[in-house]
Short mmCIF file of C-alpha atoms in Angstrom, two decimals:
data_model
loop_
_atom_site.label_atom_id
_atom_site.label_comp_id
_atom_site.label_asym_id
_atom_site.label_seq_id
_atom_site.Cartn_x
_atom_site.Cartn_y
_atom_site.Cartn_z
CA MET B 1239 0.00 0.00 0.00
CA SER B 1240 1.36 3.43 -0.92
CA VAL B 1241 1.82 6.32 1.46
CA TRP B 1242 -1.08 8.04 -0.28
CA ASP B 1243 -3.41 5.10 0.33
CA ILE B 1244 -2.42 4.90 3.98
CA SER B 1245 -3.04 8.61 4.40
CA MET B 1246 -6.46 8.26 2.80
CA ASP B 1247 -7.50 5.34 5.01
CA SER B 1248 -5.88 6.41 8.27
CA SER B 1249 -8.02 7.98 10.93
CA GLY B 1250 -5.22 10.04 12.39
CA ARG B 1251 -2.51 12.39 11.24
CA VAL B 1252 0.10 10.58 13.34
CA GLU B 1253 -0.23 7.38 11.34
CA PHE B 1254 0.08 9.30 8.11
CA LEU B 1255 3.21 11.14 9.24
CA GLN B 1256 4.75 7.90 10.49
CA ALA B 1257 4.05 6.16 7.20
CA LEU B 1258 5.44 9.15 5.33
CA ALA B 1259 8.63 9.13 7.39
CA GLU B 1260 9.20 5.41 6.96
CA GLY B 1261 8.10 5.14 3.34
CA CYS B 1262 9.51 8.35 1.90
CA VAL B 1263 11.60 10.61 4.14
CA LEU B 1264 14.22 8.10 5.28
CA PRO B 1265 14.60 6.32 1.90
CA THR B 1266 14.83 9.67 0.09
CA ALA B 1267 17.55 11.00 2.40
CA GLN B 1268 19.47 7.72 2.21
CA GLN B 1269 19.25 7.56 -1.57
CA GLY B 1270 20.33 11.19 -1.87
CA LEU B 1271 23.48 10.50 0.13
CA GLU B 1272 24.27 7.30 -1.76
CA GLN B 1273 24.17 9.12 -5.09
CA VAL B 1274 26.59 11.90 -4.18
CA TRP B 1275 29.11 10.53 -1.67
CA GLN B 1276 31.69 9.72 -4.36
CA LEU B 1277 31.33 13.19 -5.85
CA LEU B 1278 31.82 14.78 -2.44
CA LEU B 1279 34.88 12.62 -1.81
CA LEU B 1280 36.43 13.58 -5.16
CA CYS B 1281 35.81 17.27 -4.47
CA LEU B 1282 37.55 16.94 -1.12
CA LEU B 1283 40.47 15.09 -2.70
CA CYS B 1284 40.84 17.80 -5.32
CA ARG B 1285 40.83 20.39 -2.54
CA VAL B 1286 43.54 18.57 -0.61
CA ILE B 1287 45.76 18.25 -3.69
CA CYS B 1288 45.47 21.99 -4.34
CA ARG B 1289 46.63 22.62 -0.77
CA LEU B 1290 49.73 20.42 -1.05
CA GLY B 1291 51.84 23.02 -2.81
CA VAL B 1292 52.29 20.97 -5.97
CA SER B 1293 52.76 22.59 -9.37
CA CYS B 1294 49.86 24.19 -11.23
CA HIS B 1295 50.05 21.47 -13.87
CA VAL B 1296 49.40 18.81 -11.24
CA LYS B 1297 46.49 20.82 -9.85
CA HIS B 1298 44.88 21.23 -13.27
CA LEU B 1299 45.47 17.55 -13.96
CA SER B 1300 43.83 16.55 -10.68
CA SER B 1301 40.83 18.74 -11.54
CA LEU B 1302 40.55 17.11 -14.96
CA ALA B 1303 41.01 13.58 -13.63
CA GLY B 1304 38.50 14.14 -10.84
CA GLY B 1305 35.97 15.58 -13.27
CA LEU B 1306 36.35 12.67 -15.67
CA TYR B 1307 35.91 10.19 -12.83
CA VAL B 1308 32.68 11.74 -11.57
CA LEU B 1309 31.40 12.00 -15.14
CA TYR B 1310 31.98 8.27 -15.52
CA THR B 1311 30.35 7.62 -12.15
CA PHE B 1312 27.16 9.41 -13.19
CA PHE B 1313 27.03 8.74 -16.95
CA GLU B 1314 29.43 5.83 -17.57
CA LEU B 1315 30.56 5.68 -21.21
CA HIS B 1316 28.00 8.29 -22.23
CA MET B 1317 30.38 10.80 -20.67
CA MET B 1318 32.14 10.85 -24.04
CA TRP B 1319 29.55 13.33 -25.32
CA VAL B 1320 30.56 15.81 -22.63
CA ILE B 1321 34.25 15.23 -23.40
CA ILE B 1322 33.62 15.72 -27.12
CA LEU B 1323 31.98 19.06 -26.36
CA CYS B 1324 34.97 20.11 -24.23
CA LEU B 1325 37.46 19.19 -26.95
CA LEU B 1326 35.34 20.84 -29.63
CA CYS B 1327 35.24 24.08 -27.63
CA TYR B 1328 39.02 24.19 -27.25
CA LEU B 1329 39.52 23.41 -30.93
CA ILE B 1330 37.26 26.30 -31.93
CA LEU B 1331 39.05 28.68 -29.57
CA LEU B 1332 42.38 27.54 -30.95
CA LEU B 1333 41.30 28.02 -34.56
CA SER B 1334 39.97 31.50 -33.81
CA ILE B 1335 42.84 32.54 -31.55
CA ASN B 1336 43.48 35.75 -33.49
CA SER B 1337 39.82 36.69 -33.80
CA SER B 1338 37.99 39.24 -31.65
CA ARG B 1339 34.66 37.43 -32.11
CA ARG B 1340 35.50 34.16 -30.42
CA GLY B 1341 32.54 34.37 -28.08
CA VAL B 1342 29.97 34.66 -30.86
CA PHE B 1343 31.65 32.04 -33.03
CA LEU B 1344 31.91 29.51 -30.20
CA SER B 1345 28.30 30.16 -29.17
CA VAL B 1346 27.10 29.28 -32.67
CA VAL B 1347 29.17 26.07 -32.76
CA ILE B 1348 27.90 25.00 -29.33
CA LEU B 1349 24.33 25.75 -30.40
CA ILE B 1350 24.74 23.51 -33.45
CA TYR B 1351 26.21 20.73 -31.30
CA MET B 1352 23.36 21.01 -28.80
CA LEU B 1353 20.75 20.95 -31.56
CA MET B 1354 22.31 17.83 -33.04
CA GLY B 1355 21.97 16.12 -29.68
CA GLU B 1356 18.43 17.37 -29.16
CA LEU B 1357 17.32 16.15 -32.59
CA HIS B 1358 17.69 12.58 -31.37
CA MET B 1359 21.09 11.86 -32.91
CA ILE B 1360 21.73 10.61 -29.39
CA ASP B 1361 19.31 8.55 -27.29
CA PRO B 1362 16.92 11.15 -25.78
CA VAL B 1363 16.95 9.63 -22.29
CA THR B 1364 20.75 9.60 -22.22
CA TRP B 1365 21.00 13.12 -23.60
CA HIS B 1366 18.46 14.41 -21.10
CA LYS B 1367 20.48 12.99 -18.19
CA MET B 1368 23.65 14.71 -19.41
CA ARG B 1369 21.97 18.00 -20.22
CA GLY B 1370 23.02 19.65 -16.96
CA SER B 1371 26.70 18.87 -17.46
CA GLN B 1372 26.52 19.87 -21.11
CA MET B 1373 24.99 23.19 -20.11
CA VAL B 1374 27.66 23.90 -17.49
CA VAL B 1375 30.44 23.11 -19.97
CA ALA B 1376 28.82 25.31 -22.63
CA MET B 1377 28.40 28.24 -20.24
CA LYS B 1378 32.00 28.00 -19.04
CA ALA B 1379 33.43 27.81 -22.55
CA ILE B 1380 31.31 30.70 -23.85
CA SER B 1381 32.13 32.92 -20.88
CA LEU B 1382 35.84 32.22 -21.29
CA ALA B 1383 35.64 33.05 -25.00
CA PHE B 1384 33.92 36.37 -24.33
CA ASP B 1385 36.37 37.15 -21.51
CA LEU B 1386 39.26 36.54 -23.91
CA ASP B 1387 37.62 38.88 -26.42
CA ARG B 1388 37.10 41.57 -23.78
CA GLY B 1389 40.54 41.20 -22.23
CA ALA B 1390 39.18 40.04 -18.87
CA VAL B 1391 41.35 36.93 -19.32
CA SER B 1392 44.70 38.04 -20.67
CA ASN B 1393 46.47 34.75 -21.39
CA PHE B 1394 45.11 32.05 -23.65
CA PRO B 1395 44.70 28.92 -21.47
CA SER B 1396 46.69 25.78 -22.11
CA PRO B 1397 44.77 22.58 -22.95
CA LEU B 1398 45.27 21.35 -19.38
CA GLU B 1399 44.02 24.61 -17.87
CA PHE B 1400 41.02 24.66 -20.19
CA MET B 1401 40.00 21.05 -19.57
CA GLY B 1402 40.61 21.40 -15.84
CA TYR B 1403 38.30 24.42 -15.79
CA LEU B 1404 35.52 22.78 -17.79
CA CYS B 1405 35.75 19.47 -15.91
CA PHE B 1406 36.24 20.96 -12.43
CA PRO B 1407 34.68 18.27 -10.19
CA GLY B 1408 32.95 20.82 -7.96
CA THR B 1409 30.72 22.02 -10.79
CA ILE B 1410 30.73 19.47 -13.63
CA ILE B 1411 27.67 17.52 -12.43
CA PHE B 1412 25.33 19.91 -10.63
CA GLY B 1413 26.88 23.24 -11.55
CA PRO B 1414 26.89 26.11 -10.94
CA TRP B 1415 28.69 28.15 -13.55
CA ILE B 1416 31.87 29.73 -12.22
CA SER B 1417 34.19 32.06 -14.08
CA PHE B 1418 37.70 31.13 -15.16
CA ALA B 1419 39.03 33.54 -12.55
CA SER B 1420 37.08 31.74 -9.81
CA TYR B 1421 38.49 28.42 -10.98
CA THR B 1422 42.01 29.84 -10.89
CA ASP B 1423 41.45 31.06 -7.33
CA ALA B 1424 40.22 27.59 -6.35
CA ILE B 1425 43.27 25.94 -7.89
CA ASN B 1426 45.55 28.28 -5.94
CA GLY B 1427 44.02 26.70 -2.85
CA CYS B 1428 43.19 29.02 0.02
CA LYS B 1429 43.39 27.37 3.43
CA MET B 1430 40.68 25.21 4.94
CA SER B 1431 38.87 26.85 7.82
CA VAL B 1432 35.92 26.56 10.16
CA GLY B 1433 33.96 28.84 7.83
CA TRP B 1434 34.73 26.54 4.89
CA PHE B 1435 33.53 23.46 6.77
CA GLY B 1436 30.49 25.30 8.13
CA LYS B 1437 29.41 26.37 4.66
CA ILE B 1438 29.71 22.79 3.39
CA ALA B 1439 27.72 21.35 6.30
CA LEU B 1440 24.97 23.98 6.12
CA SER B 1441 24.54 23.76 2.34
CA PHE B 1442 24.44 19.96 2.40
CA LEU B 1443 21.89 19.94 5.22
CA ARG B 1444 19.72 22.40 3.32
CA SER B 1445 19.99 20.31 0.17
CA GLN B 1446 18.72 17.21 1.97
CA ILE B 1447 15.86 19.11 3.58
CA CYS B 1448 14.82 20.47 0.19
CA LEU B 1449 14.99 16.99 -1.33
CA VAL B 1450 12.70 15.62 1.36
CA ILE B 1451 10.25 18.51 0.95
CA SER B 1452 10.21 18.04 -2.83
CA ASN B 1453 9.60 14.29 -2.73
CA CYS B 1454 7.70 13.72 0.49
CA ILE B 1455 5.90 16.86 1.61
CA ALA B 1456 4.98 18.96 -1.43
CA PRO B 1457 2.96 16.17 -3.15
CA TYR B 1458 0.76 15.87 -0.03
CA LEU B 1459 0.59 19.56 0.82
CA PHE B 1460 -3.21 19.79 0.53
CA PRO B 1461 -4.97 18.84 2.70
CA TYR B 1462 -2.56 16.79 4.84
CA PHE B 1463 -0.16 19.57 5.81
CA ILE B 1464 -2.33 22.57 4.97
CA PRO B 1465 -6.02 21.81 5.63
CA ILE B 1466 -7.46 23.38 2.49
CA TYR B 1467 -9.94 21.39 0.44
CA GLY B 1468 -11.43 21.92 -2.98
CA ASP B 1469 -13.09 20.23 -5.93
CA GLY B 1470 -13.11 20.94 -9.63
CA LEU B 1471 -11.15 24.03 -10.66
CA PRO B 1472 -9.99 24.92 -7.09
CA ARG B 1473 -8.60 21.40 -6.70
CA ARG B 1474 -6.73 21.72 -9.99
CA TRP B 1475 -5.12 24.94 -8.76
CA LEU B 1476 -4.20 23.33 -5.43
CA HIS B 1477 -2.64 20.42 -7.31
CA ALA B 1478 -0.82 22.87 -9.58
CA TYR B 1479 0.61 24.61 -6.51
CA GLU B 1480 1.78 21.25 -5.14
CA ASN B 1481 3.55 20.50 -8.42
CA ALA B 1482 5.11 23.96 -8.45
CA VAL B 1483 6.39 23.67 -4.88
CA SER B 1484 7.77 20.20 -5.55
CA PHE B 1485 9.60 21.48 -8.62
CA HIS B 1486 10.88 24.55 -6.77
CA PHE B 1487 12.37 22.50 -3.97
CA SER B 1488 13.95 20.04 -6.37
CA ASN B 1489 15.73 23.07 -7.83
CA TYR B 1490 16.77 24.23 -4.35
CA PHE B 1491 18.10 20.73 -3.66
CA VAL B 1492 20.36 20.93 -6.71
CA SER B 1493 21.30 24.52 -5.87
CA TYR B 1494 22.38 23.77 -2.32
CA LEU B 1495 24.10 20.56 -3.39
CA SER B 1496 26.04 22.50 -6.02
CA GLU B 1497 27.06 24.97 -3.31
CA THR B 1498 28.32 22.01 -1.28
CA THR B 1499 30.40 20.49 -4.07
CA THR B 1500 31.74 23.84 -5.26
CA VAL B 1501 32.90 24.92 -1.81
CA MET B 1502 34.25 21.47 -0.98
CA ALA B 1503 36.38 21.63 -4.14
CA GLY B 1504 37.73 25.03 -3.09
CA ALA B 1505 35.70 27.55 -5.11
CA GLY B 1506 32.87 29.88 -4.14
CA PHE B 1507 34.62 32.38 -1.88
CA SER B 1508 35.33 36.09 -1.91
CA GLU B 1509 38.12 38.05 -0.28
CA HIS B 1510 37.21 40.73 2.25
CA LYS B 1511 40.32 42.67 3.26
CA ASP B 1512 42.06 40.32 5.66
CA HIS B 1513 39.76 37.29 5.55
CA ILE B 1514 38.07 34.83 3.20
CA LYS B 1515 34.30 34.53 3.11
CA TRP B 1516 32.66 31.40 1.69
CA ASP B 1517 29.59 33.20 0.43
CA ILE B 1518 28.54 31.49 -2.79
CA ALA B 1519 24.76 31.49 -3.20
CA VAL B 1520 23.11 29.65 -6.07
CA ALA B 1521 19.46 30.29 -5.22
CA LYS B 1522 17.39 32.43 -2.85
CA PRO B 1523 14.32 30.33 -2.02
CA MET B 1524 12.52 33.02 -0.01
CA ASN B 1525 12.67 35.40 -2.98
CA VAL B 1526 10.97 32.72 -5.08
CA GLU B 1527 8.34 31.44 -2.66
CA LEU B 1528 7.46 34.92 -1.34
CA PRO B 1529 8.54 37.15 -4.22
CA ARG B 1530 8.27 40.88 -4.66
CA SER B 1531 7.99 40.39 -8.41
CA MET B 1532 8.57 37.90 -11.19
CA VAL B 1533 11.77 39.77 -11.99
CA GLU B 1534 13.01 38.88 -8.50
CA VAL B 1535 11.97 35.26 -9.06
CA VAL B 1536 13.96 35.00 -12.28
CA THR B 1537 17.14 36.43 -10.78
CA SER B 1538 16.84 34.44 -7.53
CA TRP B 1539 16.12 31.07 -9.17
CA ASN B 1540 19.73 30.53 -10.22
CA LEU B 1541 22.01 33.43 -9.34
CA PRO B 1542 25.13 32.30 -11.26
CA MET B 1543 23.12 31.59 -14.40
CA SER B 1544 21.31 34.89 -14.08
CA LYS B 1545 24.68 36.61 -13.82
CA TRP B 1546 25.96 34.68 -16.84
CA LEU B 1547 22.92 35.51 -18.97
CA ASN B 1548 23.11 39.16 -18.01
CA ALA B 1549 26.85 39.47 -18.69
CA TYR B 1550 27.17 37.44 -21.88
CA VAL B 1551 23.72 37.52 -23.51
CA PHE B 1552 21.53 40.39 -22.34
CA LYS B 1553 24.19 43.10 -22.45
CA SER B 1554 25.39 41.89 -25.84
CA ALA B 1555 21.83 41.99 -27.20
CA LEU B 1556 20.83 45.27 -25.53
CA LYS B 1557 21.70 47.22 -28.66
CA LEU B 1558 18.61 45.62 -30.22
CA GLY B 1559 16.39 47.24 -27.59
CA THR B 1560 15.19 46.17 -24.15
CA PHE B 1561 12.34 43.88 -25.17
CA PRO B 1562 14.28 42.13 -27.98
CA ALA B 1563 17.21 41.70 -25.58
CA ILE B 1564 14.89 40.07 -23.04
CA LEU B 1565 13.55 37.70 -25.70
CA VAL B 1566 17.08 36.84 -26.86
CA THR B 1567 18.11 36.16 -23.26
CA TYR B 1568 15.20 33.85 -22.53
CA THR B 1569 15.64 32.13 -25.89
CA ALA B 1570 19.30 31.52 -25.07
CA SER B 1571 18.28 30.10 -21.70
CA ALA B 1572 15.70 27.85 -23.37
CA LEU B 1573 18.26 26.58 -25.89
CA LEU B 1574 20.78 25.86 -23.13
CA HIS B 1575 18.15 23.89 -21.26
CA GLY B 1576 17.39 21.90 -24.40
CA LEU B 1577 14.76 21.72 -27.11
CA SER B 1578 12.03 20.84 -24.66
CA PHE B 1579 8.64 22.29 -25.54
CA HIS B 1580 7.51 22.69 -21.95
CA LEU B 1581 10.75 24.37 -20.82
CA GLY B 1582 10.74 26.63 -23.85
CA ALA B 1583 7.10 27.51 -23.22
CA VAL B 1584 7.81 28.29 -19.56
CA LEU B 1585 10.91 30.38 -20.25
CA LEU B 1586 9.39 32.37 -23.09
CA SER B 1587 6.24 32.93 -21.03
CA LEU B 1588 8.50 34.15 -18.23
CA GLY B 1589 10.11 36.56 -20.66
CA PHE B 1590 6.79 38.13 -21.59
CA ILE B 1591 5.50 38.12 -18.00
CA THR B 1592 8.59 39.79 -16.55
CA TYR B 1593 8.66 42.41 -19.30
CA VAL B 1594 4.98 43.31 -18.91
CA GLU B 1595 5.30 43.43 -15.13
CA HIS B 1596 8.43 45.57 -15.35
CA VAL B 1597 7.00 48.19 -17.71
CA LEU B 1598 3.63 48.29 -15.92
CA ARG B 1599 5.14 48.82 -12.48
CA LYS B 1600 7.58 51.35 -13.89
CA ARG B 1601 4.66 53.30 -15.38
CA LEU B 1602 2.64 53.10 -12.15
CA ALA B 1603 5.67 54.14 -10.08
CA ALA B 1604 6.10 57.21 -12.29
CA ILE B 1605 2.41 58.15 -12.16
CA PHE B 1606 2.04 57.81 -8.39
CA SER B 1607 5.67 58.59 -7.47
CA ALA B 1608 5.72 55.45 -5.35
CA CYS B 1609 8.17 52.66 -4.54
CA ILE B 1610 6.29 50.00 -6.46
CA LEU B 1611 8.93 49.03 -9.02
CA SER B 1612 9.75 45.40 -9.75
CA LYS B 1613 12.99 45.80 -7.80
CA ARG B 1614 13.25 47.38 -4.38
CA CYS B 1615 14.10 51.05 -4.48
CA PRO B 1616 17.29 52.32 -2.82
CA ASN B 1617 16.84 54.37 0.34
CA ASP B 1618 17.65 57.60 -1.49
CA CYS B 1619 15.21 57.13 -4.39
CA HIS B 1620 13.26 60.15 -5.66
CA HIS B 1621 9.78 58.69 -5.06
CA GLN B 1622 7.56 60.69 -2.70
CA ASN B 1623 5.46 57.74 -1.49
CA LYS B 1624 7.69 55.15 0.14
CA LYS B 1625 6.06 53.58 3.19
CA MET B 1626 2.41 54.40 2.75
CA VAL B 1627 -0.10 51.65 3.49
CA TRP B 1628 -1.38 51.64 -0.07
CA VAL B 1629 2.19 51.27 -1.37
CA TYR B 1630 2.59 48.11 0.69
CA GLY B 1631 -0.80 47.00 -0.62
CA VAL B 1632 0.22 47.42 -4.26
CA ASN B 1633 3.48 45.54 -3.70
CA LEU B 1634 1.58 42.80 -1.88
CA PHE B 1635 -0.83 42.54 -4.81
CA PHE B 1636 2.02 42.05 -7.26
CA SER B 1637 3.59 39.50 -4.91
CA ALA B 1638 0.34 37.52 -4.92
CA LEU B 1639 0.21 37.86 -8.70
CA SER B 1640 3.74 36.44 -8.92
CA ILE B 1641 2.75 33.42 -6.83
CA PHE B 1642 -0.23 32.97 -9.15
CA HIS B 1643 2.06 32.99 -12.20
CA LEU B 1644 4.50 30.59 -10.53
CA THR B 1645 1.70 28.17 -9.71
CA TYR B 1646 0.48 28.25 -13.28
CA LEU B 1647 3.92 27.81 -14.82
CA GLY B 1648 4.93 25.14 -12.30
CA SER B 1649 1.83 23.06 -12.98
CA LEU B 1650 3.66 21.53 -15.96
CA PHE B 1651 6.16 19.72 -13.76
CA ASP B 1652 3.81 16.99 -12.63
CA SER B 1653 5.26 14.74 -9.93
CA GLU B 1654 2.83 11.99 -10.97
CA MET B 1655 4.06 11.96 -14.56
CA ASP B 1656 5.53 8.69 -15.78
CA SER B 1657 9.28 8.62 -15.04
CA MET B 1658 10.19 7.71 -18.62
CA HIS B 1659 8.35 10.74 -19.96
CA ALA B 1660 10.03 12.91 -17.33
CA GLU B 1661 13.46 11.65 -18.40
CA GLU B 1662 12.81 12.29 -22.07
CA GLY B 1663 11.09 15.61 -21.45
CA TYR B 1664 7.41 16.44 -21.36
CA MET B 1665 5.52 16.44 -24.64
CA ALA B 1666 3.80 19.48 -26.13
CA SER B 1667 0.43 17.83 -25.51
CA HIS B 1668 1.21 17.68 -21.79
CA THR B 1669 1.91 21.42 -21.69
CA ILE B 1670 -1.25 22.29 -23.59
CA GLN B 1671 -3.36 19.96 -21.44
CA LYS B 1672 -2.06 21.34 -18.14
CA TRP B 1673 -2.50 24.97 -19.09
CA SER B 1674 -5.89 24.27 -20.64
CA GLU B 1675 -7.05 22.77 -17.34
CA LEU B 1676 -6.21 26.13 -15.75
CA ASN B 1677 -7.94 28.03 -18.57
CA TRP B 1678 -4.68 29.66 -19.73
CA ALA B 1679 -5.23 32.01 -16.80
CA SER B 1680 -1.69 33.35 -16.44
CA HIS B 1681 -1.43 34.25 -20.10
CA TRP B 1682 -4.78 36.03 -20.00
CA VAL B 1683 -3.74 37.97 -16.91
CA MET B 1684 -0.47 38.91 -18.58
CA PHE B 1685 -2.39 40.11 -21.65
CA GLY B 1686 -4.75 42.10 -19.44
CA CYS B 1687 -1.81 43.74 -17.66
CA PHE B 1688 -0.28 44.69 -20.99
CA VAL B 1689 -3.55 46.23 -22.20
CA PHE B 1690 -3.81 48.16 -18.92
CA TYR B 1691 -0.22 49.39 -19.34
CA TRP B 1692 -0.95 50.44 -22.92
CA LEU B 1693 -4.09 52.33 -21.87
CA ILE B 1694 -2.43 54.32 -19.10
#
């Protein structure tokens, strides 16, 4: 009997919670640890080697060897597709060594490679599993190419440096993107400290909590944890919120786990005068679950990727205009995530929603001279109305609207979907069905907001 059946038949909440703990919480936590312990050990080993005072060549080699080992651990022989991408990137950089457009050229080549994989030249299940590592490698290579063009990286990296950077064990599986400069700092090996260990322990604990919430709590949120009932359309919205929360916390799990591996491998710190601060942050869950705006959601979902998209895509496309630059940025994000209809639909919808929200709130802020922009105003802003009750009310309304949009968009990531379909990616019919069940509400609201903006 499943946990769901027990919860339905049980007369008390205690029995349900006990069944949930035994049937889901403990197995989930155990399985999560079993899947990553080798990765954590390799990250620690890489960190120790970088602290031994060996030559830089040995450090880069250890990073490369560790990355290849964890790739094999997770993907076995399918890891060759990631290695091929790494080698292809270096070859392109080498061939265009005298060019000032290496970033654009490499981006096009990577796009073609990704499209070839997405168009089922490789088994879709296998490709989908490797998509995260492929994306991290692509982002690193593209950022390095643009940094070489801009002079941010002065010396062309050797093959060992390049491969060590791309295959850095702290980021090759779960991310996040780190710059070449951050990798170099990690290789130089700052000392281990209580702060370093504390960051690892806290991030790993948070990752496991988020994994448990995603798998064991979010699917049973209503009415077993929050006593809200509903039938028909209300029930569909409650179920959509459960799916959204489950998906959100699966992202937080990966985010905190990537913090753990990155810091354990020696990256993810900043220097503050006379001390080192291990302050890498991949996601800000509170800004997503209780957002001020959809703009805040987008930037807080994956901070390193948001930084990467802003630095290497949005700013490069800004000469086309703000709205075209936003579309280019979200299109680039969709392509990096793969040719998945549901992800593309979500990301492009996000692009339109964030743009409409931004321009509408900017217009309202100008009309009423109030701090109701998508982003929080600085303390010395020129608005006359800052802490009025109605200002808080307007911001609260847009926060609720953001949660509404997130519920709608997150409804696609159905936890009850067949695992094979989830591995291959959801079909277009699934996206259309889910949004049809919710009457395309978010898109209609977005359209209404745009009409309102146009009228005022």
